[in-house]
Amino acid sequence: MFQLDNLSSVPIYEQLIRKIKENIMKGYLNPGDHLPSVRKMARELNVTPNTVQKAYSMLEQERVIMTVRGKGAFVADKKPEIDNRQKLEELKREIKPLIMELLYSGVEKSDIINMIEEFFEEIKER
């Protein structure tokens, strides 16, 4: 279900968070869907249970998933909305270096905009 890149500079728990959110956005995971247990996910991804637990905890804090004691983790009923400026500013700070890297690499502004539009279309296709 989730493929992670062990050679990436992005920590494994962050990759897992991104993959879960991506699968929700694409409609592969829907509200109420049961996620694998921490141990099962760790075995499948060949990572430590602590790594999966960290990802699940962060997703729960962001209200992307909910945990029911004794039953496991589930996709939350509603996609969280960015309603606080602090989170929005944090996301802007994360995006800016990526755009700067693209521009530094010679990618034109119009090409960056086209990439973003392609990502939106890919998400909408499901």
XYZ file of N, CA and C in Angstrom:
378
model
N 0.810 -1.192 0.000
C 0.000 0.000 0.000
C 0.857 1.261 0.000
N 1.956 1.237 0.734
C 2.822 2.403 0.832
C 4.243 2.007 0.494
N 4.851 2.743 -0.431
C 6.252 2.504 -0.746
C 7.049 3.701 -0.252
N 8.076 3.420 0.533
C 8.911 4.464 1.084
C 10.295 4.388 0.464
N 10.985 5.514 0.460
C 12.313 5.608 -0.133
C 13.350 5.685 0.981
N 14.044 4.584 1.213
C 15.049 4.534 2.275
C 16.262 5.410 1.991
N 16.432 5.819 0.742
C 17.573 6.654 0.382
C 17.243 8.145 0.448
N 15.993 8.464 0.675
C 15.558 9.857 0.725
C 16.074 10.543 1.984
N 16.258 11.850 1.884
C 16.654 12.626 3.064
C 15.445 12.926 3.949
N 14.250 12.651 3.441
C 13.028 12.857 4.225
C 12.886 11.687 5.190
N 12.717 11.971 6.488
C 12.578 10.880 7.457
C 11.429 9.935 7.091
N 11.591 8.683 7.440
C 10.616 7.649 7.101
C 9.234 7.992 7.649
N 9.143 8.471 8.889
C 7.828 8.778 9.456
C 7.140 9.883 8.660
N 7.912 10.863 8.158
C 7.319 11.928 7.343
C 6.863 11.386 5.995
N 7.631 10.465 5.425
C 7.219 9.846 4.173
C 5.893 9.097 4.354
N 5.786 8.395 5.474
C 4.564 7.640 5.751
C 3.375 8.588 5.924
N 3.571 9.681 6.629
C 2.521 10.684 6.792
C 2.072 11.187 5.427
N 3.024 11.526 4.585
C 2.701 12.046 3.249
C 1.954 11.015 2.409
N 2.388 9.751 2.492
C 1.748 8.697 1.704
C 0.308 8.462 2.159
N 0.086 8.477 3.456
C -1.273 8.281 3.961
C -2.162 9.438 3.504
N -1.671 10.667 3.634
C -2.455 11.826 3.182
C -2.709 11.755 1.677
N -1.703 11.352 0.916
C -1.853 11.231 -0.538
C -2.923 10.203 -0.880
N -2.908 9.076 -0.187
C -3.898 8.030 -0.454
C -5.308 8.473 -0.067
N -5.417 9.319 0.935
C -6.725 9.870 1.294
C -7.185 10.828 0.201
N -6.283 11.715 -0.229
C -6.644 12.691 -1.255
C -7.032 12.023 -2.570
N -6.372 10.932 -2.900
C -6.657 10.232 -4.151
C -7.875 9.312 -4.039
N -8.389 9.161 -2.824
C -9.571 8.329 -2.639
C -9.269 6.855 -2.446
N -8.007 6.502 -2.287
C -7.657 5.102 -2.016
C -7.987 4.735 -0.574
N -7.937 5.733 0.294
C -8.357 5.572 1.685
C -9.531 6.514 1.912
N -10.575 5.993 2.514
C -11.786 6.768 2.731
C -12.096 6.868 4.217
N -12.917 7.857 4.586
C -13.296 7.979 5.998
C -13.811 6.654 6.550
N -13.294 6.301 7.716
C -13.693 5.060 8.369
C -12.842 3.862 8.016
N -12.009 3.968 6.975
C -11.145 2.837 6.615
C -10.162 2.548 7.743
N -9.969 1.269 7.976
C -9.061 0.808 9.027
C -7.640 0.774 8.482
N -6.713 1.377 9.218
C -5.297 1.310 8.852
C -4.678 0.095 9.517
N -3.615 -0.457 8.939
C -2.943 -1.578 9.586
C -2.454 -1.178 10.975
N -2.360 -2.162 11.854
C -1.825 -1.889 13.186
C -0.389 -1.386 13.059
N 0.092 -0.767 14.109
C 1.465 -0.251 14.108
C 2.447 -1.373 13.802
N 2.288 -2.508 14.454
C 3.220 -3.622 14.236
C 3.134 -4.182 12.827
N 1.909 -4.329 12.336
C 1.744 -4.863 10.973
C 2.336 -3.902 9.941
N 2.061 -2.618 10.088
C 2.600 -1.624 9.159
C 4.131 -1.631 9.226
N 4.681 -1.718 10.435
C 6.136 -1.733 10.596
C 6.752 -2.949 9.887
N 6.101 -4.098 10.038
C 6.594 -5.311 9.358
C 6.538 -5.147 7.841
N 5.405 -4.633 7.333
C 5.232 -4.478 5.885
C 6.253 -3.511 5.286
N 6.569 -2.452 6.046
C 7.491 -1.429 5.537
C 8.940 -1.688 5.931
N 9.136 -2.704 6.779
C 10.466 -3.031 7.272
C 11.094 -1.852 8.025
N 10.301 -1.277 8.936
C 10.758 -0.183 9.788
C 10.419 -0.537 11.229
N 10.883 0.277 12.155
C 10.585 0.002 13.553
C 9.153 0.429 13.886
N 8.523 -0.247 14.834
C 7.188 0.170 15.267
C 7.158 1.617 15.769
N 8.253 2.076 16.371
C 8.304 3.458 16.857
C 8.150 4.461 15.710
N 8.693 4.134 14.541
C 8.579 5.011 13.378
C 7.117 5.139 12.953
N 6.423 4.009 12.884
C 5.010 4.016 12.504
C 4.188 4.719 13.574
N 4.490 4.444 14.838
C 3.754 5.074 15.931
C 3.904 6.596 15.879
N 5.088 7.069 15.564
C 5.309 8.517 15.461
C 4.453 9.101 14.342
N 4.413 8.434 13.198
C 3.602 8.904 12.075
C 2.126 8.906 12.458
N 1.656 7.828 13.051
C 0.251 7.738 13.451
C -0.091 8.821 14.477
N 0.805 9.044 15.428
C 0.553 10.066 16.449
C 0.434 11.455 15.823
N 1.317 11.752 14.898
C 1.269 13.058 14.240
C 0.015 13.199 13.388
N -0.375 12.131 12.708
C -1.599 12.156 11.909
C -2.827 12.336 12.804
N -2.776 11.741 13.973
C -3.899 11.897 14.904
C -3.971 13.328 15.433
N -2.820 13.921 15.726
C -2.794 15.315 16.173
C -3.369 16.246 15.106
N -3.126 15.918 13.840
C -3.626 16.723 12.731
C -5.067 16.359 12.372
N -5.634 15.407 13.081
C -7.011 14.928 12.868
C -7.213 14.281 11.498
N -6.143 13.681 10.987
C -6.234 12.949 9.722
C -6.746 11.539 10.000
N -6.298 10.973 11.122
C -6.772 9.659 11.547
C -7.271 9.767 12.982
N -7.992 8.743 13.400
C -8.407 8.662 14.797
C -8.098 7.260 15.288
N -7.730 7.181 16.542
C -7.398 5.890 17.130
C -8.477 5.518 18.133
N -8.948 4.287 18.016
C -9.929 3.762 18.948
C -9.231 2.670 19.746
N -9.131 2.885 21.040
C -8.420 1.938 21.901
C -8.973 0.524 21.707
N -8.061 -0.403 21.442
C -8.435 -1.796 21.270
C -8.912 -2.156 19.866
N -9.146 -1.157 19.030
C -9.637 -1.429 17.682
C -8.675 -0.974 16.600
N -7.855 0.027 16.889
C -6.860 0.462 15.916
C -7.077 1.874 15.405
N -6.405 2.161 14.298
C -6.434 3.497 13.698
C -7.336 3.486 12.471
N -8.092 4.574 12.317
C -9.037 4.713 11.221
C -8.878 6.078 10.575
N -9.186 6.158 9.282
C -9.186 7.449 8.603
C -10.329 8.270 9.200
N -10.029 9.512 9.537
C -11.028 10.385 10.147
C -12.179 10.646 9.181
N -13.324 10.987 9.747
C -14.530 11.214 8.947
C -14.419 12.394 8.013
N -13.660 13.382 8.393
C -13.606 14.605 7.597
C -12.154 14.986 7.391
N -11.835 15.415 6.169
C -10.484 15.893 5.912
C -10.279 17.171 6.702
N -9.161 17.265 7.407
C -8.942 18.490 8.180
C -8.725 19.683 7.258
N -9.232 20.797 7.675
C -9.039 22.025 6.920
C -7.974 22.854 7.612
N -7.200 23.551 6.809
C -6.192 24.424 7.384
C -6.903 25.695 7.815
N -7.197 25.787 9.101
C -7.931 26.949 9.555
C -7.094 27.830 10.462
N -5.860 27.445 10.677
C -5.043 28.346 11.472
C -3.859 28.838 10.653
N -3.578 30.076 10.831
C -2.540 30.736 10.021
C -1.163 30.150 10.259
N -0.922 29.678 11.469
C 0.390 29.126 11.788
C 0.686 27.907 10.904
N -0.288 27.020 10.753
C -0.090 25.831 9.916
C 0.109 26.237 8.462
N -0.666 27.190 7.993
C -0.531 27.662 6.624
C 0.849 28.276 6.384
N 1.318 29.061 7.334
C 2.648 29.658 7.208
C 3.738 28.585 7.208
N 3.554 27.569 8.019
C 4.513 26.455 8.064
C 4.576 25.755 6.707
N 3.421 25.525 6.103
C 3.394 24.877 4.793
C 4.033 25.760 3.729
N 3.817 27.055 3.815
C 4.464 27.982 2.871
C 5.980 27.907 3.005
N 6.473 27.838 4.246
C 7.920 27.745 4.469
C 8.486 26.449 3.892
N 7.688 25.390 3.898
C 8.150 24.118 3.338
C 8.164 24.141 1.813
N 7.217 24.839 1.224
C 7.115 24.883 -0.232
C 8.166 25.797 -0.853
N 8.453 26.898 -0.193
C 9.357 27.902 -0.760
C 10.719 27.327 -1.178
N 11.400 26.549 -0.326
C 12.703 26.005 -0.769
C 12.590 25.080 -1.975
N 11.480 24.366 -2.086
C 11.293 23.487 -3.238
C 11.160 24.308 -4.527
N 10.401 25.375 -4.446
C 10.242 26.240 -5.621
C 11.574 26.912 -5.962
N 12.298 27.356 -4.942
C 13.603 27.977 -5.175
C 14.553 26.996 -5.855
N 14.531 25.746 -5.425
C 15.394 24.723 -6.024
C 15.029 24.496 -7.486
N 13.734 24.462 -7.775
C 13.297 24.300 -9.160
C 13.768 25.476 -10.019
N 13.586 26.694 -9.515
C 14.010 27.875 -10.266
C 15.519 27.883 -10.457
N 16.263 27.536 -9.411
C 17.725 27.487 -9.482
C 18.187 26.456 -10.513
N 17.409 25.377 -10.633
C 17.747 24.320 -11.585
C 17.373 24.673 -13.014
N 16.792 25.859 -13.205
C 16.477 26.307 -14.551
C 15.054 26.028 -14.995
N 14.217 25.569 -14.088
C 12.828 25.304 -14.449
C 12.094 26.643 -14.486
N 11.377 26.867 -15.558
C 10.649 28.122 -15.735
C 9.400 28.165 -14.840
N 9.000 29.389 -14.483
C 7.814 29.592 -13.652
C 6.594 28.895 -14.260
N 6.413 29.035 -15.568
C 5.253 28.428 -16.232
C 5.288 26.901 -16.107
N 6.493 26.314 -16.142
C 6.621 24.859 -15.992
C 6.271 24.422 -14.567
N 6.650 25.235 -13.583
C 6.317 24.927 -12.189
C 4.799 24.975 -12.014
N 4.181 25.989 -12.570
C 2.726 26.117 -12.487
C 2.053 24.928 -13.181
N 2.588 24.519 -14.323
C 2.043 23.351 -15.023
C 2.178 22.087 -14.180
N 3.317 21.932 -13.491
C 3.499 20.771 -12.609
C 2.434 20.748 -11.525
N 2.205 21.900 -10.917
C 1.207 21.982 -9.846
C -0.176 21.635 -10.385
N -0.506 22.153 -11.554
C -1.800 21.828 -12.165
C -1.909 20.341 -12.471
N -0.815 19.716 -12.915
C -0.812 18.275 -13.168
C -1.070 17.499 -11.880
N -0.455 17.941 -10.776
C -0.672 17.276 -9.497
C -2.141 17.351 -9.091
N -2.755 18.525 -9.291
C -4.172 18.680 -8.967
C -5.023 17.736 -9.818
N -4.714 17.651 -11.097
C -5.470 16.776 -11.988
C -5.301 15.313 -11.576
N -4.072 14.956 -11.217
C -3.795 13.580 -10.786
C -4.606 13.245 -9.551
N -4.696 14.167 -8.624
C -5.461 13.942 -7.400
C -6.945 13.828 -7.705
N -7.428 14.676 -8.590
C -8.854 14.682 -8.930
C -9.280 13.413 -9.665
N -8.365 12.797 -10.426
C -8.698 11.618 -11.221
C -9.103 10.431 -10.363
N -8.412 10.218 -9.257
C -8.632 9.072 -8.382
C -8.688 7.828 -9.187
